[in-house]
mmCIF file with all atom_site columns, C-alpha atoms in Angstrom:
data_model
loop_
_atom_site.group_PDB
_atom_site.id
_atom_site.type_symbol
_atom_site.label_atom_id
_atom_site.label_alt_id
_atom_site.label_comp_id
_atom_site.label_asym_id
_atom_site.label_entity_id
_atom_site.label_seq_id
_atom_site.pdbx_PDB_ins_code
_atom_site.Cartn_x
_atom_site.Cartn_y
_atom_site.Cartn_z
_atom_site.occupancy
_atom_site.B_iso_or_equiv
_atom_site.pdbx_formal_charge
_atom_site.auth_seq_id
_atom_site.auth_comp_id
_atom_site.auth_asym_id
_atom_site.auth_atom_id
_atom_site.pdbx_PDB_model_num
ATOM 1   C CA . ASP A 1 1   ? 105.766 7.863  11.668  1.00 0.00 ? 1   ASP A CA 1
ATOM 2   C CA . TYR A 1 2   ? 108.008 7.381  14.644  1.00 0.00 ? 2   TYR A CA 1
ATOM 3   C CA . GLU A 1 3   ? 105.389 5.745  16.856  1.00 0.00 ? 3   GLU A CA 1
ATOM 4   C CA . ARG A 1 4   ? 104.524 3.030  14.384  1.00 0.00 ? 4   ARG A CA 1
ATOM 5   C CA . ASN A 1 5   ? 108.176 2.266  13.677  1.00 0.00 ? 5   ASN A CA 1
ATOM 6   C CA . ALA A 1 6   ? 109.117 2.108  17.346  1.00 0.00 ? 6   ALA A CA 1
ATOM 7   C CA . GLY A 1 7   ? 106.039 0.124  18.333  1.00 0.00 ? 7   GLY A CA 1
ATOM 8   C CA . ILE A 1 8   ? 105.124 2.501  21.148  1.00 0.00 ? 8   ILE A CA 1
ATOM 9   C CA . VAL A 1 9   ? 101.928 4.302  22.031  1.00 0.00 ? 9   VAL A CA 1
ATOM 10  C CA . SER A 1 10  ? 100.706 5.476  18.672  1.00 0.00 ? 10  SER A CA 1
ATOM 11  C CA . ALA A 1 11  ? 99.065  8.668  17.550  1.00 0.00 ? 11  ALA A CA 1
ATOM 12  C CA . GLY A 1 12  ? 97.112  6.357  15.258  1.00 0.00 ? 12  GLY A CA 1
ATOM 13  C CA . GLU A 1 13  ? 95.204  5.141  18.310  1.00 0.00 ? 13  GLU A CA 1
ATOM 14  C CA . LEU A 1 14  ? 93.281  8.389  18.154  1.00 0.00 ? 14  LEU A CA 1
ATOM 15  C CA . SER A 1 15  ? 90.642  6.819  15.969  1.00 0.00 ? 15  SER A CA 1
ATOM 16  C CA . LYS A 1 16  ? 87.102  8.034  15.544  1.00 0.00 ? 16  LYS A CA 1
ATOM 17  C CA . ASN A 1 17  ? 85.967  4.635  16.835  1.00 0.00 ? 17  ASN A CA 1
ATOM 18  C CA . ASN A 1 18  ? 87.358  5.555  20.230  1.00 0.00 ? 18  ASN A CA 1
ATOM 19  C CA . PRO A 1 19  ? 84.551  7.288  22.201  1.00 0.00 ? 19  PRO A CA 1
ATOM 20  C CA . GLU A 1 20  ? 87.087  9.676  23.699  1.00 0.00 ? 20  GLU A CA 1
ATOM 21  C CA . TYR A 1 21  ? 88.450  10.633 20.269  1.00 0.00 ? 21  TYR A CA 1
ATOM 22  C CA . PHE A 1 22  ? 86.910  14.091 20.130  1.00 0.00 ? 22  PHE A CA 1
ATOM 23  C CA . SER A 1 23  ? 88.115  15.012 23.607  1.00 0.00 ? 23  SER A CA 1
ATOM 24  C CA . GLU A 1 24  ? 91.596  13.771 22.743  1.00 0.00 ? 24  GLU A CA 1
ATOM 25  C CA . ARG A 1 25  ? 91.527  15.482 19.335  1.00 0.00 ? 25  ARG A CA 1
ATOM 26  C CA . ALA A 1 26  ? 90.538  18.782 20.961  1.00 0.00 ? 26  ALA A CA 1
ATOM 27  C CA . ARG A 1 27  ? 93.340  18.389 23.493  1.00 0.00 ? 27  ARG A CA 1
ATOM 28  C CA . CYS A 1 28  ? 95.822  17.641 20.668  1.00 0.00 ? 28  CYS A CA 1
ATOM 29  C CA . ASP A 1 29  ? 94.648  20.672 18.714  1.00 0.00 ? 29  ASP A CA 1
ATOM 30  C CA . LYS A 1 30  ? 95.020  22.991 21.712  1.00 0.00 ? 30  LYS A CA 1
ATOM 31  C CA . LEU A 1 31  ? 98.490  21.727 22.553  1.00 0.00 ? 31  LEU A CA 1
ATOM 32  C CA . ALA A 1 32  ? 99.596  21.821 18.899  1.00 0.00 ? 32  ALA A CA 1
ATOM 33  C CA . ALA A 1 33  ? 98.377  25.419 18.587  1.00 0.00 ? 33  ALA A CA 1
ATOM 34  C CA . ALA A 1 34  ? 100.383 26.395 21.675  1.00 0.00 ? 34  ALA A CA 1
ATOM 35  C CA . VAL A 1 35  ? 103.481 24.674 20.266  1.00 0.00 ? 35  VAL A CA 1
ATOM 36  C CA . LYS A 1 36  ? 103.082 26.258 16.829  1.00 0.00 ? 36  LYS A CA 1
ATOM 37  C CA . THR A 1 37  ? 102.774 29.742 18.351  1.00 0.00 ? 37  THR A CA 1
ATOM 38  C CA . SER A 1 38  ? 105.634 29.135 20.820  1.00 0.00 ? 38  SER A CA 1
ATOM 39  C CA . ASN A 1 39  ? 103.346 29.909 23.748  1.00 0.00 ? 39  ASN A CA 1
ATOM 40  C CA . PHE A 1 40  ? 105.336 28.238 26.514  1.00 0.00 ? 40  PHE A CA 1
ATOM 41  C CA . GLU A 1 41  ? 102.913 29.146 29.289  1.00 0.00 ? 41  GLU A CA 1
ATOM 42  C CA . THR A 1 42  ? 100.003 27.585 27.412  1.00 0.00 ? 42  THR A CA 1
ATOM 43  C CA . ILE A 1 43  ? 102.103 24.485 26.665  1.00 0.00 ? 43  ILE A CA 1
ATOM 44  C CA . ARG A 1 44  ? 102.729 23.975 30.384  1.00 0.00 ? 44  ARG A CA 1
ATOM 45  C CA . ASN A 1 45  ? 99.075  24.739 31.220  1.00 0.00 ? 45  ASN A CA 1
ATOM 46  C CA . GLU A 1 46  ? 97.733  22.293 28.594  1.00 0.00 ? 46  GLU A CA 1
ATOM 47  C CA . ILE A 1 47  ? 99.973  19.509 29.848  1.00 0.00 ? 47  ILE A CA 1
ATOM 48  C CA . GLU A 1 48  ? 98.955  20.229 33.432  1.00 0.00 ? 48  GLU A CA 1
ATOM 49  C CA . GLU A 1 49  ? 95.280  20.195 32.412  1.00 0.00 ? 49  GLU A CA 1
ATOM 50  C CA . MET A 1 50  ? 95.781  16.776 30.822  1.00 0.00 ? 50  MET A CA 1
ATOM 51  C CA . PHE A 1 51  ? 97.072  15.457 34.140  1.00 0.00 ? 51  PHE A CA 1
ATOM 52  C CA . MET A 1 52  ? 94.185  17.064 36.027  1.00 0.00 ? 52  MET A CA 1
ATOM 53  C CA . GLN A 1 53  ? 91.622  15.711 33.563  1.00 0.00 ? 53  GLN A CA 1
ATOM 54  C CA . MET A 1 54  ? 93.007  12.215 33.954  1.00 0.00 ? 54  MET A CA 1
ATOM 55  C CA . LYS A 1 55  ? 93.137  12.342 37.754  1.00 0.00 ? 55  LYS A CA 1
ATOM 56  C CA . GLU A 1 56  ? 90.225  9.923  38.154  1.00 0.00 ? 56  GLU A CA 1
ATOM 57  C CA . TYR A 1 57  ? 91.866  7.287  35.953  1.00 0.00 ? 57  TYR A CA 1
ATOM 58  C CA . GLY A 1 58  ? 94.656  4.966  37.044  1.00 0.00 ? 58  GLY A CA 1
ATOM 59  C CA . SER A 1 59  ? 98.238  6.006  36.459  1.00 0.00 ? 59  SER A CA 1
ATOM 60  C CA . THR A 1 60  ? 98.697  3.575  33.554  1.00 0.00 ? 60  THR A CA 1
ATOM 61  C CA . ALA A 1 61  ? 95.646  4.870  31.675  1.00 0.00 ? 61  ALA A CA 1
ATOM 62  C CA . LYS A 1 62  ? 96.654  8.458  32.382  1.00 0.00 ? 62  LYS A CA 1
ATOM 63  C CA . ASN A 1 63  ? 100.203 7.891  31.136  1.00 0.00 ? 63  ASN A CA 1
ATOM 64  C CA . VAL A 1 64  ? 99.021  6.191  27.946  1.00 0.00 ? 64  VAL A CA 1
ATOM 65  C CA . TYR A 1 65  ? 96.531  9.006  27.264  1.00 0.00 ? 65  TYR A CA 1
ATOM 66  C CA . ILE A 1 66  ? 99.148  11.716 27.751  1.00 0.00 ? 66  ILE A CA 1
ATOM 67  C CA . LYS A 1 67  ? 101.821 9.860  25.775  1.00 0.00 ? 67  LYS A CA 1
ATOM 68  C CA . ARG A 1 68  ? 99.361  9.387  22.917  1.00 0.00 ? 68  ARG A CA 1
ATOM 69  C CA . ILE A 1 69  ? 98.535  13.093 22.801  1.00 0.00 ? 69  ILE A CA 1
ATOM 70  C CA . VAL A 1 70  ? 102.199 14.147 23.012  1.00 0.00 ? 70  VAL A CA 1
ATOM 71  C CA . ALA A 1 71  ? 103.060 11.696 20.192  1.00 0.00 ? 71  ALA A CA 1
ATOM 72  C CA . ALA A 1 72  ? 100.240 13.067 18.020  1.00 0.00 ? 72  ALA A CA 1
ATOM 73  C CA . VAL A 1 73  ? 101.348 16.660 18.606  1.00 0.00 ? 73  VAL A CA 1
ATOM 74  C CA . PHE A 1 74  ? 104.955 15.663 17.881  1.00 0.00 ? 74  PHE A CA 1
ATOM 75  C CA . ASP A 1 75  ? 103.868 14.118 14.553  1.00 0.00 ? 75  ASP A CA 1
ATOM 76  C CA . GLU A 1 76  ? 101.901 17.217 13.652  1.00 0.00 ? 76  GLU A CA 1
ATOM 77  C CA . THR A 1 77  ? 104.384 19.911 14.682  1.00 0.00 ? 77  THR A CA 1
ATOM 78  C CA . ALA A 1 78  ? 107.945 18.576 14.401  1.00 0.00 ? 78  ALA A CA 1
ATOM 79  C CA . LYS A 1 79  ? 107.847 18.338 10.621  1.00 0.00 ? 79  LYS A CA 1
ATOM 80  C CA . ASN A 1 80  ? 109.259 21.282 8.711   1.00 0.00 ? 80  ASN A CA 1
ATOM 81  C CA . LEU A 1 81  ? 111.323 22.578 11.617  1.00 0.00 ? 81  LEU A CA 1
ATOM 82  C CA . GLU A 1 82  ? 115.017 23.330 11.772  1.00 0.00 ? 82  GLU A CA 1
ATOM 83  C CA . MET A 1 83  ? 115.881 20.978 14.599  1.00 0.00 ? 83  MET A CA 1
ATOM 84  C CA . ASP A 1 84  ? 118.104 18.049 15.371  1.00 0.00 ? 84  ASP A CA 1
ATOM 85  C CA . MET A 1 85  ? 115.636 15.205 14.832  1.00 0.00 ? 85  MET A CA 1
ATOM 86  C CA . SER A 1 86  ? 117.820 12.718 16.695  1.00 0.00 ? 86  SER A CA 1
ATOM 87  C CA . GLU A 1 87  ? 117.524 14.951 19.751  1.00 0.00 ? 87  GLU A CA 1
ATOM 88  C CA . ALA A 1 88  ? 113.782 15.268 19.180  1.00 0.00 ? 88  ALA A CA 1
ATOM 89  C CA . TYR A 1 89  ? 113.403 11.481 18.980  1.00 0.00 ? 89  TYR A CA 1
ATOM 90  C CA . GLN A 1 90  ? 115.471 11.093 22.146  1.00 0.00 ? 90  GLN A CA 1
ATOM 91  C CA . LEU A 1 91  ? 113.088 13.474 23.906  1.00 0.00 ? 91  LEU A CA 1
ATOM 92  C CA . LEU A 1 92  ? 110.096 11.549 22.548  1.00 0.00 ? 92  LEU A CA 1
ATOM 93  C CA . ASP A 1 93  ? 111.687 8.332  23.837  1.00 0.00 ? 93  ASP A CA 1
ATOM 94  C CA . LYS A 1 94  ? 112.070 10.018 27.208  1.00 0.00 ? 94  LYS A CA 1
ATOM 95  C CA . VAL A 1 95  ? 108.332 10.753 27.176  1.00 0.00 ? 95  VAL A CA 1
ATOM 96  C CA . ASN A 1 96  ? 107.437 7.198  26.214  1.00 0.00 ? 96  ASN A CA 1
ATOM 97  C CA . LEU A 1 97  ? 109.792 5.627  28.743  1.00 0.00 ? 97  LEU A CA 1
ATOM 98  C CA . SER A 1 98  ? 108.540 7.762  31.623  1.00 0.00 ? 98  SER A CA 1
ATOM 99  C CA . ASP A 1 99  ? 107.025 5.525  34.232  1.00 0.00 ? 99  ASP A CA 1
ATOM 100 C CA . ASN A 1 100 ? 105.597 8.060  36.662  1.00 0.00 ? 100 ASN A CA 1
ATOM 101 C CA . ALA A 1 101 ? 103.618 11.274 36.462  1.00 0.00 ? 101 ALA A CA 1
ATOM 102 C CA . LYS A 1 102 ? 106.470 13.536 37.544  1.00 0.00 ? 102 LYS A CA 1
ATOM 103 C CA . SER A 1 103 ? 108.945 12.299 34.927  1.00 0.00 ? 103 SER A CA 1
ATOM 104 C CA . LEU A 1 104 ? 106.225 12.174 32.243  1.00 0.00 ? 104 LEU A CA 1
ATOM 105 C CA . ARG A 1 105 ? 105.150 15.747 32.958  1.00 0.00 ? 105 ARG A CA 1
ATOM 106 C CA . ALA A 1 106 ? 108.758 16.999 32.816  1.00 0.00 ? 106 ALA A CA 1
ATOM 107 C CA . ALA A 1 107 ? 109.563 15.056 29.624  1.00 0.00 ? 107 ALA A CA 1
ATOM 108 C CA . ALA A 1 108 ? 106.368 16.181 27.862  1.00 0.00 ? 108 ALA A CA 1
ATOM 109 C CA . VAL A 1 109 ? 107.003 19.842 28.697  1.00 0.00 ? 109 VAL A CA 1
ATOM 110 C CA . GLU A 1 110 ? 110.656 19.549 27.632  1.00 0.00 ? 110 GLU A CA 1
ATOM 111 C CA . LEU A 1 111 ? 109.744 18.014 24.262  1.00 0.00 ? 111 LEU A CA 1
ATOM 112 C CA . MET A 1 112 ? 106.919 20.441 23.480  1.00 0.00 ? 112 MET A CA 1
ATOM 113 C CA . GLU A 1 113 ? 109.019 23.464 24.469  1.00 0.00 ? 113 GLU A CA 1
ATOM 114 C CA . LYS A 1 114 ? 111.936 22.183 22.377  1.00 0.00 ? 114 LYS A CA 1
ATOM 115 C CA . ILE A 1 115 ? 109.704 21.915 19.323  1.00 0.00 ? 115 ILE A CA 1
ATOM 116 C CA . ALA A 1 116 ? 108.154 25.319 20.030  1.00 0.00 ? 116 ALA A CA 1
ATOM 117 C CA . SER A 1 117 ? 111.587 26.960 20.199  1.00 0.00 ? 117 SER A CA 1
ATOM 118 C CA . CYS A 1 118 ? 112.626 25.761 16.720  1.00 0.00 ? 118 CYS A CA 1
ATOM 119 C CA . LYS A 1 119 ? 112.311 27.815 13.588  1.00 0.00 ? 119 LYS A CA 1
ATOM 120 C CA . PRO A 1 120 ? 110.417 26.564 10.548  1.00 0.00 ? 120 PRO A CA 1
ATOM 121 C CA . THR A 1 121 ? 112.530 25.314 7.658   1.00 0.00 ? 121 THR A CA 1
ATOM 122 C CA . ALA A 1 122 ? 113.028 27.637 4.728   1.00 0.00 ? 122 ALA A CA 1
ATOM 123 C CA . GLN A 1 123 ? 110.425 25.664 2.770   1.00 0.00 ? 123 GLN A CA 1
ATOM 124 C CA . ALA A 1 124 ? 107.845 25.974 5.565   1.00 0.00 ? 124 ALA A CA 1
ATOM 125 C CA . ALA A 1 125 ? 108.602 29.684 5.909   1.00 0.00 ? 125 ALA A CA 1
ATOM 126 C CA . THR A 1 126 ? 108.176 30.153 2.146   1.00 0.00 ? 126 THR A CA 1
ATOM 127 C CA . VAL A 1 127 ? 104.778 28.435 2.219   1.00 0.00 ? 127 VAL A CA 1
ATOM 128 C CA . LYS A 1 128 ? 103.731 30.620 5.143   1.00 0.00 ? 128 LYS A CA 1
ATOM 129 C CA . ASN A 1 129 ? 104.810 33.748 3.209   1.00 0.00 ? 129 ASN A CA 1
ATOM 130 C CA . ILE A 1 130 ? 102.938 32.683 0.080   1.00 0.00 ? 130 ILE A CA 1
ATOM 131 C CA . VAL A 1 131 ? 99.749  32.130 2.083   1.00 0.00 ? 131 VAL A CA 1
ATOM 132 C CA . LYS A 1 132 ? 100.181 35.493 3.852   1.00 0.00 ? 132 LYS A CA 1
ATOM 133 C CA . ASP A 1 133 ? 100.854 37.297 0.569   1.00 0.00 ? 133 ASP A CA 1
ATOM 134 C CA . ALA A 1 134 ? 97.916  35.557 -1.123  1.00 0.00 ? 134 ALA A CA 1
ATOM 135 C CA . MET A 1 135 ? 95.593  36.608 1.687   1.00 0.00 ? 135 MET A CA 1
ATOM 136 C CA . GLU A 1 136 ? 96.776  40.206 1.354   1.00 0.00 ? 136 GLU A CA 1
ATOM 137 C CA . TYR A 1 137 ? 96.309  40.022 -2.416  1.00 0.00 ? 137 TYR A CA 1
ATOM 138 C CA . ILE A 1 138 ? 92.765  38.723 -1.983  1.00 0.00 ? 138 ILE A CA 1
ATOM 139 C CA . GLU A 1 139 ? 91.931  41.491 0.510   1.00 0.00 ? 139 GLU A CA 1
ATOM 140 C CA . GLU A 1 140 ? 93.323  44.159 -1.814  1.00 0.00 ? 140 GLU A CA 1
ATOM 141 C CA . ASN A 1 141 ? 91.558  42.772 -4.891  1.00 0.00 ? 141 ASN A CA 1
ATOM 142 C CA . TYR A 1 142 ? 88.313  41.381 -3.471  1.00 0.00 ? 142 TYR A CA 1
ATOM 143 C CA . HIS A 1 143 ? 86.321  43.667 -5.753  1.00 0.00 ? 143 HIS A CA 1
ATOM 144 C CA . ASP A 1 144 ? 87.808  42.021 -8.873  1.00 0.00 ? 144 ASP A CA 1
ATOM 145 C CA . VAL A 1 145 ? 84.997  39.818 -10.230 1.00 0.00 ? 145 VAL A CA 1
ATOM 146 C CA . ASN A 1 146 ? 87.500  37.895 -12.378 1.00 0.00 ? 146 ASN A CA 1
ATOM 147 C CA . MET A 1 147 ? 89.656  36.860 -9.420  1.00 0.00 ? 147 MET A CA 1
ATOM 148 C CA . ASN A 1 148 ? 89.838  33.098 -8.900  1.00 0.00 ? 148 ASN A CA 1
ATOM 149 C CA . VAL A 1 149 ? 92.319  30.474 -7.772  1.00 0.00 ? 149 VAL A CA 1
ATOM 150 C CA . ASN A 1 150 ? 94.018  30.462 -11.174 1.00 0.00 ? 150 ASN A CA 1
ATOM 151 C CA . SER A 1 151 ? 94.494  34.235 -11.285 1.00 0.00 ? 151 SER A CA 1
ATOM 152 C CA . ILE A 1 152 ? 95.803  34.345 -7.719  1.00 0.00 ? 152 ILE A CA 1
ATOM 153 C CA . ALA A 1 153 ? 98.226  31.470 -8.362  1.00 0.00 ? 153 ALA A CA 1
ATOM 154 C CA . GLN A 1 154 ? 99.383  33.089 -11.592 1.00 0.00 ? 154 GLN A CA 1
ATOM 155 C CA . ASN A 1 155 ? 100.121 36.285 -9.653  1.00 0.00 ? 155 ASN A CA 1
ATOM 156 C CA . PHE A 1 156 ? 102.532 34.324 -7.422  1.00 0.00 ? 156 PHE A CA 1
ATOM 157 C CA . ASN A 1 157 ? 103.990 32.156 -10.214 1.00 0.00 ? 157 ASN A CA 1
ATOM 158 C CA . ILE A 1 158 ? 102.734 28.912 -8.700  1.00 0.00 ? 158 ILE A CA 1
ATOM 159 C CA . SER A 1 159 ? 100.204 26.379 -9.881  1.00 0.00 ? 159 SER A CA 1
ATOM 160 C CA . SER A 1 160 ? 96.595  26.648 -8.783  1.00 0.00 ? 160 SER A CA 1
ATOM 161 C CA . GLY A 1 161 ? 96.869  23.102 -7.412  1.00 0.00 ? 161 GLY A CA 1
ATOM 162 C CA . HIS A 1 162 ? 99.814  24.056 -5.212  1.00 0.00 ? 162 HIS A CA 1
ATOM 163 C CA . LEU A 1 163 ? 98.045  27.189 -4.014  1.00 0.00 ? 163 LEU A CA 1
ATOM 164 C CA . SER A 1 164 ? 94.952  25.157 -3.144  1.00 0.00 ? 164 SER A CA 1
ATOM 165 C CA . LYS A 1 165 ? 97.067  22.638 -1.253  1.00 0.00 ? 165 LYS A CA 1
ATOM 166 C CA . ILE A 1 166 ? 98.955  25.162 0.873   1.00 0.00 ? 166 ILE A CA 1
ATOM 167 C CA . PHE A 1 167 ? 96.013  27.509 1.417   1.00 0.00 ? 167 PHE A CA 1
#
């Protein structure tokens, strides 16, 4: 992971031992969902809400919190996208090097919107199609008492293990 290699604020700091883990995890999940669905308005709103939520903390604590969430969302969403990763890492560096709220806000929005505007790789798109097709198959054949993971996987010429992993 980029954060561990660069020695910067790490997504790994979101540990369950941290009492604010669940709040941070929920914030990560909401922002990641907005990025994955390319909902630019929600991306901007989620980032703004992070700043508002952290208003009572000092600027250093707020910046670390926001950088940690952005790094976690980057780790979760940037994989399997058709994008120039060197540009993505430059944008992540911009986030991590931001030293004030204004530049951090702008860098975080820029990075998240860049990720949201990228298309999934062919492999990611294929997985998404298999899952979609499998769900349709299940809906159409739910009455089949013999249907199971093996029969569904066989229908799509993939292993049951692979189907279980991607589903």
